Structures are given as C-alpha cells and as structure tokens.
Amino acid sequence: MPVNFTPAPPEQLLAIKGVTLGIVEANIRKPGRKDLLVIVLDDGATVAGVFTQNDFCAAPVTVAREHLSTLDSKSSIRALVINTGCANAGTGERGIEDARTTCAETARLLGCASEQILPFSTGVIMEPLPLPKIVTGLPRAINNLAADNWFAASEAIMTTDIVPKAVSRRIALNGTTVTITGIAKGSGMIHPNMATMLGFIATDAAVSNPLLEHMVRHAAAHSFNCITVDGDTSTNDAFILMATGCAAHSPIVDKESREFVQLQDAITGVAVELAQKIVRDGEGATKFITIQVESGKTVEECRKVAYAIARSPLIKTAFFASDPNLGRILAAIGYAGIEALDINKLQLYLDDVLVAENGGRAFAYEEKEGQRVMKQAEITVRVALNRGQAAATVWTCDLSYDYVKINAEYRS
C-alpha cells in the first residue's frame, strides 16, 4: 500500500468554474475501468505546459506541443483528451495521425478547431492506439461532463497506480477567493526531466499566458522535477496548467505583484503534494525518503548528489531491508561528479543521527541508531557538503520485491 497516503475523498475536491470533466470506460486495454477522460475549458482560458525531454517522445506529446505553439490571441485551448492503457509512443507516423484524429473528433463534438484540443496518452509503449474505441467513447465522455468529476478523473488516468492522486486548495487574492484543483498519475517509470508522467492543475484565477508559462515551469522545477522512483524518464511526461479567469479579480499581468507570487506559491504547493503522492505510491514502495543536500556551491551540484543517492538500486534496496549499509550512500556521493569535493568536510545524517564526518564513520555513531531510523516508514537523508550556500531536495522511495513483480507482469 502507498506510504502514509490516503486519497482525498471526492467531496474534498473543489470544482473549478469554467472546467467540466467527462469520464468513460472505453475498454482501451482492460474492461471495467475508467480509461478515457475529457477536460473541457470555457472559451478564453489560458493554458501552459511542459513536456518530457525524452527524444523518443510519444505522438500525443508532439501534437500537444504543436497545438500550444500555434495558438494566437484569438483562440484558446478548449479541451484535453487523456487515455490510459496505450501510450501511443513508438508508433511512428500512424501514432501522430491517430493523435490528430483524436483531436479532430473531439473538436467536431465541441464545435471548435482541432488545434484547440490537446491529446495525452499513458500506458504500454509501442502498441497502436485503439482509435475506434476512443472515437466511440468520446461522445459518451462529453455527455458525462460535470464540474464535480475531479475524483473520477483522477481514477481515469491511473495505470499501475494503487490510489488516485488529487489535491484542492483555496486562497484569497486581494479579497477574492481563488480555487486550485489538480490531479496526477504516476507510480513507476518515474524520473522526470520536466514533470511527471501526467499532471493537470486548474485554477479559476485570471492569469496572462506569459505568466502562466512562468508558473508552470516554476511549479515543475520545484515538484515533479524533484522526484524519482526508478530512474526511468517516460516518453509521455506532461504537466499542464490551466487558468479559466472565472474568478472575480483583475487579471494578473505583473510578475512582481504580490498576487502573482501568492498564486504561484499555491500552485507550486499543489504540484509538490501531487509529486510526493506519486513517490508514496511508487510501484512496490514501502518507504518515503526525503534527500536533502545542503551547503553546496550550486543548486545543480546539490541535485547531482541527491539524485545519485536517490537513483542507486543498492541504496534503495538497503532502505527496503531497513539495513543501515550507509557506505553505499557515501559511495554515491563520491561518484556524483562534484568537482574538488572535500570528503573530510562532508557530513551525512539519517534524520537527526550523524552517521559520517571527517571522511568516515562519525565517532559517536552506533548502528542501532541507524537501524532505528531505517525501520521508519519516512526517512530523511541529509548531506552537508560544507562548501557553499546552495541546497536541493529530492523525494524517492525504496525498491522492493513488488517493484520487480509489478513490472514483470505489466503487459500480462
């Protein structure tokens, strides 16, 4: 089961004015499960996104990028279409055409241009999209549109996830209530190079498109770009931020304004919570691990050290076994590629337990204290490089027997 994570009940997920969601069982891969989602936006909404940096990106990523880049001031994104069960990646020109047909069919039903639709897919790679099932399901999904369908939507984008992931928040902007709701999916193949497998956050705030693009990049950098489950970057990663402008406040157009900072912080907070839920629901995870690297010369070198620790199968299996084999962490720090690292200045902590200093085991360290911490469901690894003022945090999980079993049986 996920580590200290119970999904939010449906009644806690807040509707966003200007957003409706329709869900259907289209039998894309397996019968009896929600697998097709349509998110419809009122005309005039602003939309921004970041996508996987994997060179073998999926067809819907290519098409979504194209559609976002061709928007002008007279048109806006009207809908997102998300299917699970098939990633439509590694499918060549046919995959591109299938993604475009999905957009065209959705546009026909909504009475807009196909370029106003963004497609997304997740599931098995190198299998053709079952287009007839999607085309048949789209009218039913649109007939089911409702503003309070966020929980069902979070279920509809799941693949190997055990539980749905959704978050809502309300803030006051200059006396006006603004609502933010987001959903995400991801459990394995998580080592993003921009975002998560799939993440969608909507707000009724009014934000200019350039500022929304800044917000989505900022949120990704501080959330979905700070997690790893297994070190694999997906072909389908996408994180989309939508602002309908339906809240009764003046549009945010100044990046230096208090309202901009407040909204960006709130959206980033939602993204962080969703990202952490992905790690807590990592395939086979039994422990949630926070890796804090501090007092480095640059944020980039701190991230290198953090990810060297977070990606190591040896370290992750030691956490699963509750085995304080902490030399593995020192080894990872050593091969992280930090120029002129003075290992004699470095300190390593497990929670509040000083484990290593002066190039080796801390004088006062006792293994029973390391074992005590390693048995916890949540653990913090803290590395003090003691060479500067920069810091970075990464979240990861352990690597268990179940991870191998889940992925060995994924296509079964």
Short mmCIF file of C-alpha atoms in Angstrom, two decimals:
data_model
loop_
_atom_site.label_atom_id
_atom_site.label_comp_id
_atom_site.label_asym_id
_atom_site.label_seq_id
_atom_site.Cartn_x
_atom_site.Cartn_y
_atom_site.Cartn_z
CA MET A 1 0.00 0.00 0.00
CA PRO A 2 1.13 3.62 -0.51
CA VAL A 3 3.34 5.07 2.23
CA ASN A 4 1.26 7.17 4.65
CA PHE A 5 -1.08 8.22 1.87
CA THR A 6 -4.86 8.01 1.79
CA PRO A 7 -6.57 9.58 -1.23
CA ALA A 8 -8.67 12.67 -0.68
CA PRO A 9 -12.41 11.87 -0.57
CA PRO A 10 -14.40 13.13 -3.56
CA GLU A 11 -16.22 15.79 -1.55
CA GLN A 12 -12.92 17.49 -0.69
CA LEU A 13 -12.06 18.10 -4.35
CA LEU A 14 -13.27 21.52 -5.39
CA ALA A 15 -14.88 22.35 -8.71
CA ILE A 16 -13.19 24.97 -10.85
CA LYS A 17 -15.53 27.42 -12.52
CA GLY A 18 -15.01 27.14 -16.28
CA VAL A 19 -13.89 23.47 -16.17
CA THR A 20 -16.01 20.35 -16.72
CA LEU A 21 -14.81 16.76 -16.89
CA GLY A 22 -16.26 13.67 -18.58
CA ILE A 23 -15.14 10.10 -17.92
CA VAL A 24 -16.00 6.84 -19.62
CA GLU A 25 -14.98 3.18 -19.75
CA ALA A 26 -13.79 2.82 -23.35
CA ASN A 27 -12.22 -0.65 -22.88
CA ILE A 28 -8.94 0.63 -24.30
CA ARG A 29 -6.88 -2.11 -22.65
CA LYS A 30 -8.91 -3.78 -19.94
CA PRO A 31 -12.68 -3.83 -19.45
CA GLY A 32 -14.41 -2.43 -16.40
CA ARG A 33 -12.12 0.51 -15.72
CA LYS A 34 -12.27 4.24 -16.38
CA ASP A 35 -9.77 4.91 -19.17
CA LEU A 36 -10.89 7.93 -21.19
CA LEU A 37 -11.11 11.47 -19.80
CA VAL A 38 -12.14 14.71 -21.47
CA ILE A 39 -11.47 18.03 -19.70
CA VAL A 40 -13.39 20.91 -21.31
CA LEU A 41 -12.47 24.55 -20.72
CA ASP A 42 -14.60 27.62 -21.24
CA ASP A 43 -13.53 29.77 -24.16
CA GLY A 44 -10.80 32.22 -23.18
CA ALA A 45 -8.92 30.04 -20.69
CA THR A 46 -5.13 30.27 -20.71
CA VAL A 47 -3.12 27.04 -20.85
CA ALA A 48 0.59 26.33 -20.47
CA GLY A 49 2.53 23.09 -20.32
CA VAL A 50 5.89 21.39 -20.03
CA PHE A 51 6.69 18.04 -21.59
CA THR A 52 9.15 15.17 -21.46
CA GLN A 53 12.67 15.75 -22.73
CA ASN A 54 12.90 12.11 -23.83
CA ASP A 55 13.94 12.14 -27.53
CA PHE A 56 11.59 9.20 -28.14
CA CYS A 57 8.60 11.24 -27.05
CA ALA A 58 5.09 9.94 -27.64
CA ALA A 59 2.88 11.06 -30.53
CA PRO A 60 0.42 12.98 -28.29
CA VAL A 61 3.34 14.94 -26.82
CA THR A 62 4.39 16.01 -30.32
CA VAL A 63 0.84 17.03 -31.25
CA ALA A 64 0.15 18.81 -27.95
CA ARG A 65 3.35 20.83 -28.33
CA GLU A 66 2.34 21.78 -31.87
CA HIS A 67 -1.13 22.89 -30.81
CA LEU A 68 0.14 25.00 -27.91
CA SER A 69 2.74 26.66 -30.12
CA THR A 70 0.26 27.59 -32.88
CA LEU A 71 -2.30 29.34 -30.66
CA ASP A 72 -2.84 33.02 -31.29
CA SER A 73 -4.55 35.78 -29.34
CA LYS A 74 -7.89 34.98 -30.98
CA SER A 75 -8.07 31.30 -29.95
CA SER A 76 -7.67 29.23 -26.80
CA ILE A 77 -7.37 25.59 -25.80
CA ARG A 78 -10.89 24.21 -25.37
CA ALA A 79 -10.28 20.63 -24.23
CA LEU A 80 -7.80 17.99 -23.13
CA VAL A 81 -8.29 14.32 -24.04
CA ILE A 82 -6.47 11.71 -21.94
CA ASN A 83 -6.47 7.95 -22.44
CA THR A 84 -4.83 5.22 -20.40
CA GLY A 85 -3.88 1.70 -21.43
CA CYS A 86 -1.91 2.73 -24.53
CA ALA A 87 0.92 5.29 -24.58
CA ASN A 88 0.81 5.84 -28.36
CA ALA A 89 4.62 6.04 -28.18
CA GLY A 90 6.99 4.33 -30.57
CA THR A 91 4.14 4.19 -33.09
CA GLY A 92 5.66 6.25 -35.92
CA GLU A 93 3.58 8.31 -38.32
CA ARG A 94 0.47 6.27 -37.58
CA GLY A 95 0.68 7.40 -33.95
CA ILE A 96 0.81 11.06 -34.99
CA GLU A 97 -2.20 10.62 -37.26
CA ASP A 98 -4.13 8.81 -34.52
CA ALA A 99 -3.42 11.64 -32.06
CA ARG A 100 -4.56 14.19 -34.63
CA THR A 101 -7.72 12.20 -35.38
CA THR A 102 -8.50 12.11 -31.65
CA CYS A 103 -8.22 15.91 -31.60
CA ALA A 104 -10.33 16.29 -34.75
CA GLU A 105 -13.13 14.08 -33.40
CA THR A 106 -13.18 15.91 -30.08
CA ALA A 107 -13.21 19.27 -31.86
CA ARG A 108 -16.11 18.17 -34.06
CA LEU A 109 -18.14 17.25 -30.99
CA LEU A 110 -17.32 20.53 -29.21
CA GLY A 111 -17.63 22.78 -32.25
CA CYS A 112 -14.08 24.14 -32.26
CA ALA A 113 -10.86 23.73 -34.24
CA SER A 114 -8.76 20.57 -33.80
CA GLU A 115 -5.77 22.79 -32.88
CA GLN A 116 -7.73 23.79 -29.76
CA ILE A 117 -7.53 20.22 -28.40
CA LEU A 118 -4.55 18.75 -26.51
CA PRO A 119 -4.14 14.92 -26.55
CA PHE A 120 -2.42 12.84 -23.84
CA SER A 121 -1.84 9.11 -23.51
CA THR A 122 -0.27 6.76 -20.98
CA GLY A 123 0.19 3.01 -20.88
CA VAL A 124 2.07 0.42 -22.90
CA ILE A 125 4.68 1.71 -25.37
CA MET A 126 4.95 0.51 -29.00
CA GLU A 127 1.32 -0.52 -29.32
CA PRO A 128 -1.03 1.26 -31.77
CA LEU A 129 -3.74 3.44 -30.29
CA PRO A 130 -7.12 1.64 -30.44
CA LEU A 131 -8.62 4.62 -32.22
CA PRO A 132 -12.12 3.17 -32.86
CA LYS A 133 -12.60 2.66 -29.10
CA ILE A 134 -11.58 6.25 -28.40
CA VAL A 135 -13.77 7.69 -31.17
CA THR A 136 -16.70 5.65 -29.86
CA GLY A 137 -16.04 6.71 -26.26
CA LEU A 138 -15.67 10.43 -26.87
CA PRO A 139 -19.40 11.25 -27.29
CA ARG A 140 -20.23 9.35 -24.10
CA ALA A 141 -17.47 11.15 -22.19
CA ILE A 142 -18.72 14.53 -23.39
CA ASN A 143 -22.28 13.61 -22.45
CA ASN A 144 -20.99 12.94 -18.91
CA LEU A 145 -19.35 16.35 -18.47
CA ALA A 146 -19.70 17.72 -14.95
CA ALA A 147 -17.84 20.21 -12.79
CA ASP A 148 -17.56 17.83 -9.81
CA ASN A 149 -15.93 14.91 -11.64
CA TRP A 150 -12.39 15.50 -10.35
CA PHE A 151 -12.17 12.32 -8.27
CA ALA A 152 -13.40 10.14 -11.13
CA ALA A 153 -10.95 11.97 -13.40
CA SER A 154 -8.07 11.11 -11.07
CA GLU A 155 -9.11 7.46 -11.31
CA ALA A 156 -9.41 7.60 -15.10
CA ILE A 157 -5.73 8.49 -15.63
CA MET A 158 -4.30 5.70 -13.43
CA THR A 159 -2.21 2.82 -14.82
CA THR A 160 -0.18 0.91 -12.20
CA ASP A 161 -1.16 3.45 -9.54
CA ILE A 162 -2.77 1.89 -6.49
CA VAL A 163 -4.67 5.01 -5.45
CA PRO A 164 -5.84 8.17 -7.27
CA LYS A 165 -3.96 11.40 -6.66
CA ALA A 166 -5.82 14.70 -6.35
CA VAL A 167 -5.42 17.94 -4.38
CA SER A 168 -7.56 21.08 -3.89
CA ARG A 169 -6.79 24.41 -2.26
CA ARG A 170 -8.45 27.79 -1.83
CA ILE A 171 -6.61 31.06 -1.35
CA ALA A 172 -7.63 34.71 -1.14
CA LEU A 173 -6.20 37.04 -3.77
CA ASN A 174 -6.82 40.64 -2.82
CA GLY A 175 -10.06 39.64 -1.11
CA THR A 176 -11.22 37.32 -3.92
CA THR A 177 -11.45 33.57 -3.34
CA VAL A 178 -9.44 31.59 -5.90
CA THR A 179 -9.66 27.80 -6.23
CA ILE A 180 -6.97 25.36 -7.40
CA THR A 181 -7.51 21.65 -8.09
CA GLY A 182 -5.05 19.19 -9.57
CA ILE A 183 -4.72 15.51 -10.43
CA ALA A 184 -1.73 13.39 -11.37
CA LYS A 185 -0.86 9.84 -12.26
CA GLY A 186 2.41 8.02 -11.86
CA SER A 187 3.83 5.11 -9.94
CA GLY A 188 6.65 3.63 -12.00
CA MET A 189 8.88 4.87 -14.84
CA ILE A 190 9.36 7.99 -12.74
CA HIS A 191 12.50 10.05 -13.16
CA PRO A 192 11.15 13.12 -14.90
CA ASN A 193 13.11 15.62 -16.91
CA MET A 194 10.44 18.31 -16.66
CA ALA A 195 7.42 16.91 -14.93
CA THR A 196 5.64 13.72 -14.01
CA MET A 197 4.01 11.00 -16.07
CA LEU A 198 0.81 13.08 -16.30
CA GLY A 199 -0.27 16.06 -14.21
CA PHE A 200 -3.11 18.53 -14.67
CA ILE A 201 -3.79 21.55 -12.46
CA ALA A 202 -6.62 24.04 -12.99
CA THR A 203 -7.48 27.32 -11.32
CA ASP A 204 -10.22 29.88 -11.80
CA ALA A 205 -7.67 32.68 -11.44
CA ALA A 206 -7.12 35.12 -14.30
CA VAL A 207 -3.50 34.96 -15.45
CA SER A 208 -1.88 36.17 -18.65
CA ASN A 209 -0.39 33.42 -20.79
CA PRO A 210 3.27 34.50 -20.40
CA LEU A 211 2.91 34.49 -16.61
CA LEU A 212 1.12 31.13 -16.66
CA GLU A 213 4.05 29.69 -18.62
CA HIS A 214 6.40 31.02 -15.95
CA MET A 215 4.23 29.45 -13.24
CA VAL A 216 4.14 26.00 -14.85
CA ARG A 217 7.92 25.91 -15.27
CA HIS A 218 8.43 27.10 -11.69
CA ALA A 219 5.99 24.54 -10.31
CA ALA A 220 7.59 21.70 -12.29
CA ALA A 221 11.10 22.67 -11.18
CA HIS A 222 10.12 22.56 -7.51
CA SER A 223 7.91 19.46 -7.58
CA PHE A 224 7.78 16.93 -10.41
CA ASN A 225 11.43 17.56 -11.30
CA CYS A 226 12.40 16.63 -7.74
CA ILE A 227 11.14 13.03 -7.65
CA THR A 228 12.42 9.65 -8.75
CA VAL A 229 11.06 6.15 -8.27
CA ASP A 230 13.21 4.06 -10.60
CA GLY A 231 15.38 6.39 -12.69
CA ASP A 232 13.39 5.96 -15.92
CA THR A 233 12.17 9.06 -17.76
CA SER A 234 8.90 8.38 -19.56
CA THR A 235 8.14 9.03 -23.22
CA ASN A 236 4.81 10.61 -22.25
CA ASP A 237 5.53 13.03 -19.41
CA ALA A 238 3.31 16.10 -19.46
CA PHE A 239 2.29 18.72 -16.90
CA ILE A 240 -0.45 21.16 -17.89
CA LEU A 241 -1.60 24.26 -16.01
CA MET A 242 -4.97 25.82 -16.86
CA ALA A 243 -6.43 29.17 -15.74
CA THR A 244 -10.05 29.89 -16.64
CA GLY A 245 -10.19 33.51 -15.47
CA CYS A 246 -13.63 32.97 -13.96
CA ALA A 247 -12.71 34.30 -10.50
CA ALA A 248 -13.80 37.91 -9.99
CA HIS A 249 -10.43 39.62 -9.80
CA SER A 250 -8.32 41.69 -12.16
CA PRO A 251 -6.05 39.57 -14.40
CA ILE A 252 -2.54 39.02 -13.06
CA VAL A 253 -0.10 40.55 -15.54
CA ASP A 254 2.81 41.63 -13.33
CA LYS A 255 5.36 39.02 -12.24
CA GLU A 256 6.48 41.31 -9.42
CA SER A 257 3.00 41.63 -7.94
CA ARG A 258 2.04 40.13 -4.59
CA GLU A 259 -0.88 38.32 -6.27
CA PHE A 260 1.44 36.62 -8.76
CA VAL A 261 3.77 35.36 -6.05
CA GLN A 262 0.87 34.19 -3.90
CA LEU A 263 -0.79 32.28 -6.73
CA GLN A 264 2.47 30.79 -7.96
CA ASP A 265 3.30 29.58 -4.44
CA ALA A 266 -0.15 27.98 -4.07
CA ILE A 267 0.04 26.24 -7.46
CA THR A 268 3.55 25.02 -6.66
CA GLY A 269 2.30 23.72 -3.33
CA VAL A 270 -0.39 21.68 -5.10
CA ALA A 271 2.23 20.35 -7.53
CA VAL A 272 4.56 19.39 -4.66
CA GLU A 273 1.79 17.47 -2.91
CA LEU A 274 0.89 15.63 -6.12
CA ALA A 275 4.55 14.82 -6.79
CA GLN A 276 5.04 13.44 -3.31
CA LYS A 277 1.91 11.31 -3.70
CA ILE A 278 3.48 9.75 -6.79
CA VAL A 279 6.54 8.73 -4.77
CA ARG A 280 4.41 7.48 -1.87
CA ASP A 281 2.56 5.33 -4.41
CA GLY A 282 5.76 4.21 -6.15
CA GLU A 283 5.47 0.70 -7.51
CA GLY A 284 6.04 -1.60 -4.53
CA ALA A 285 7.16 1.26 -2.27
CA THR A 286 7.26 0.71 1.48
CA LYS A 287 9.22 3.84 2.47
CA PHE A 288 9.12 7.53 1.57
CA ILE A 289 12.59 9.08 1.58
CA THR A 290 13.49 12.76 1.58
CA ILE A 291 17.04 13.54 0.46
CA GLN A 292 18.30 16.98 1.47
CA VAL A 293 21.66 18.18 0.22
CA GLU A 294 22.81 21.48 1.68
CA SER A 295 25.75 23.90 1.79
CA GLY A 296 26.82 23.17 -1.77
CA LYS A 297 28.38 25.63 -4.22
CA THR A 298 25.42 25.45 -6.61
CA VAL A 299 21.90 24.02 -6.67
CA GLU A 300 22.95 21.87 -9.62
CA GLU A 301 25.70 20.10 -7.70
CA CYS A 302 23.34 19.56 -4.77
CA ARG A 303 20.84 17.96 -7.17
CA LYS A 304 23.58 15.74 -8.61
CA VAL A 305 24.38 14.38 -5.16
CA ALA A 306 20.71 13.97 -4.24
CA TYR A 307 19.89 12.08 -7.44
CA ALA A 308 22.99 9.89 -7.17
CA ILE A 309 21.65 8.71 -3.82
CA ALA A 310 18.01 8.52 -4.93
CA ARG A 311 18.72 6.50 -8.10
CA SER A 312 21.05 3.89 -6.60
CA PRO A 313 19.45 0.42 -6.59
CA LEU A 314 21.88 -0.62 -3.83
CA ILE A 315 20.77 2.24 -1.59
CA LYS A 316 17.09 1.74 -2.38
CA THR A 317 17.22 -1.98 -1.59
CA ALA A 318 19.06 -1.24 1.67
CA PHE A 319 16.20 1.05 2.66
CA PHE A 320 13.72 -1.70 1.82
CA ALA A 321 15.62 -4.11 4.07
CA SER A 322 15.96 -1.48 6.85
CA ASP A 323 19.69 -2.16 6.63
CA PRO A 324 21.94 0.80 7.57
CA ASN A 325 24.55 -0.16 4.97
CA LEU A 326 25.42 3.51 4.75
CA GLY A 327 28.71 3.12 2.94
CA ARG A 328 26.52 2.84 -0.15
CA ILE A 329 25.40 6.43 0.36
CA LEU A 330 29.00 7.65 0.71
CA ALA A 331 29.88 5.79 -2.50
CA ALA A 332 27.02 7.50 -4.35
CA ILE A 333 28.12 10.92 -3.12
CA GLY A 334 31.62 10.11 -4.32
CA TYR A 335 30.58 9.21 -7.86
CA ALA A 336 28.09 12.08 -8.25
CA GLY A 337 30.71 14.04 -10.17
CA ILE A 338 31.27 17.00 -7.85
CA GLU A 339 34.48 18.80 -8.73
CA ALA A 340 37.08 19.17 -5.94
CA LEU A 341 34.79 17.65 -3.30
CA ASP A 342 36.49 17.58 0.10
CA ILE A 343 35.13 14.42 1.71
CA ASN A 344 36.70 15.39 5.05
CA LYS A 345 34.31 18.36 5.30
CA LEU A 346 31.21 16.36 4.42
CA GLN A 347 28.61 15.26 6.99
CA LEU A 348 25.91 12.62 6.50
CA TYR A 349 22.82 12.34 8.68
CA LEU A 350 19.90 9.89 8.90
CA ASP A 351 17.18 12.07 10.37
CA ASP A 352 18.98 13.58 13.39
CA VAL A 353 21.64 10.86 13.63
CA LEU A 354 25.13 11.92 12.50
CA VAL A 355 26.46 8.96 10.54
CA ALA A 356 29.63 10.15 8.83
CA GLU A 357 32.12 13.03 9.12
CA ASN A 358 35.85 13.63 8.61
CA GLY A 359 35.89 11.15 5.72
CA GLY A 360 34.45 8.18 7.64
CA ARG A 361 32.11 6.91 10.35
CA ALA A 362 31.18 9.52 12.94
CA PHE A 363 32.87 8.85 16.27
CA ALA A 364 29.59 8.76 18.22
CA TYR A 365 27.58 6.79 15.62
CA GLU A 366 26.07 3.49 16.77
CA GLU A 367 24.48 1.12 14.25
CA LYS A 368 21.47 0.56 16.47
CA GLU A 369 20.60 4.23 15.94
CA GLY A 370 20.90 3.78 12.18
CA GLN A 371 18.66 0.71 12.34
CA ARG A 372 16.10 2.63 14.37
CA VAL A 373 15.78 5.27 11.67
CA MET A 374 15.88 2.79 8.77
CA LYS A 375 12.84 0.96 10.16
CA GLN A 376 10.68 4.07 9.85
CA ALA A 377 8.18 4.48 7.01
CA GLU A 378 9.50 8.01 6.39
CA ILE A 379 13.21 8.81 6.44
CA THR A 380 15.28 11.92 5.79
CA VAL A 381 18.81 11.63 4.44
CA ARG A 382 20.72 14.88 4.94
CA VAL A 383 24.08 15.58 3.33
CA ALA A 384 26.04 18.70 4.32
CA LEU A 385 28.72 19.37 1.68
CA ASN A 386 30.00 22.37 3.67
CA ARG A 387 31.33 24.25 0.63
CA GLY A 388 28.71 26.93 -0.07
CA GLN A 389 25.16 28.18 0.49
CA ALA A 390 23.10 26.23 -2.09
CA ALA A 391 20.66 23.41 -1.32
CA ALA A 392 18.30 20.97 -3.06
CA THR A 393 15.70 18.40 -2.04
CA VAL A 394 14.67 15.22 -3.86
CA TRP A 395 11.98 12.72 -2.89
CA THR A 396 12.26 9.00 -3.59
CA CYS A 397 11.20 5.58 -2.30
CA ASP A 398 12.74 2.19 -1.65
CA LEU A 399 13.00 -0.67 -4.16
CA SER A 400 11.11 -3.79 -3.13
CA TYR A 401 10.34 -7.28 -4.46
CA ASP A 402 6.97 -5.99 -5.60
CA TYR A 403 8.56 -3.46 -7.98
CA VAL A 404 10.07 -6.33 -9.97
CA LYS A 405 6.83 -8.32 -9.85
CA ILE A 406 4.65 -5.40 -10.98
CA ASN A 407 6.89 -4.59 -13.94
CA ALA A 408 7.44 -8.21 -14.90
CA GLU A 409 3.68 -8.65 -15.18
CA TYR A 410 2.82 -5.20 -16.59
CA ARG A 411 1.66 -6.40 -20.02
CA SER A 412 0.02 -9.58 -18.75
#
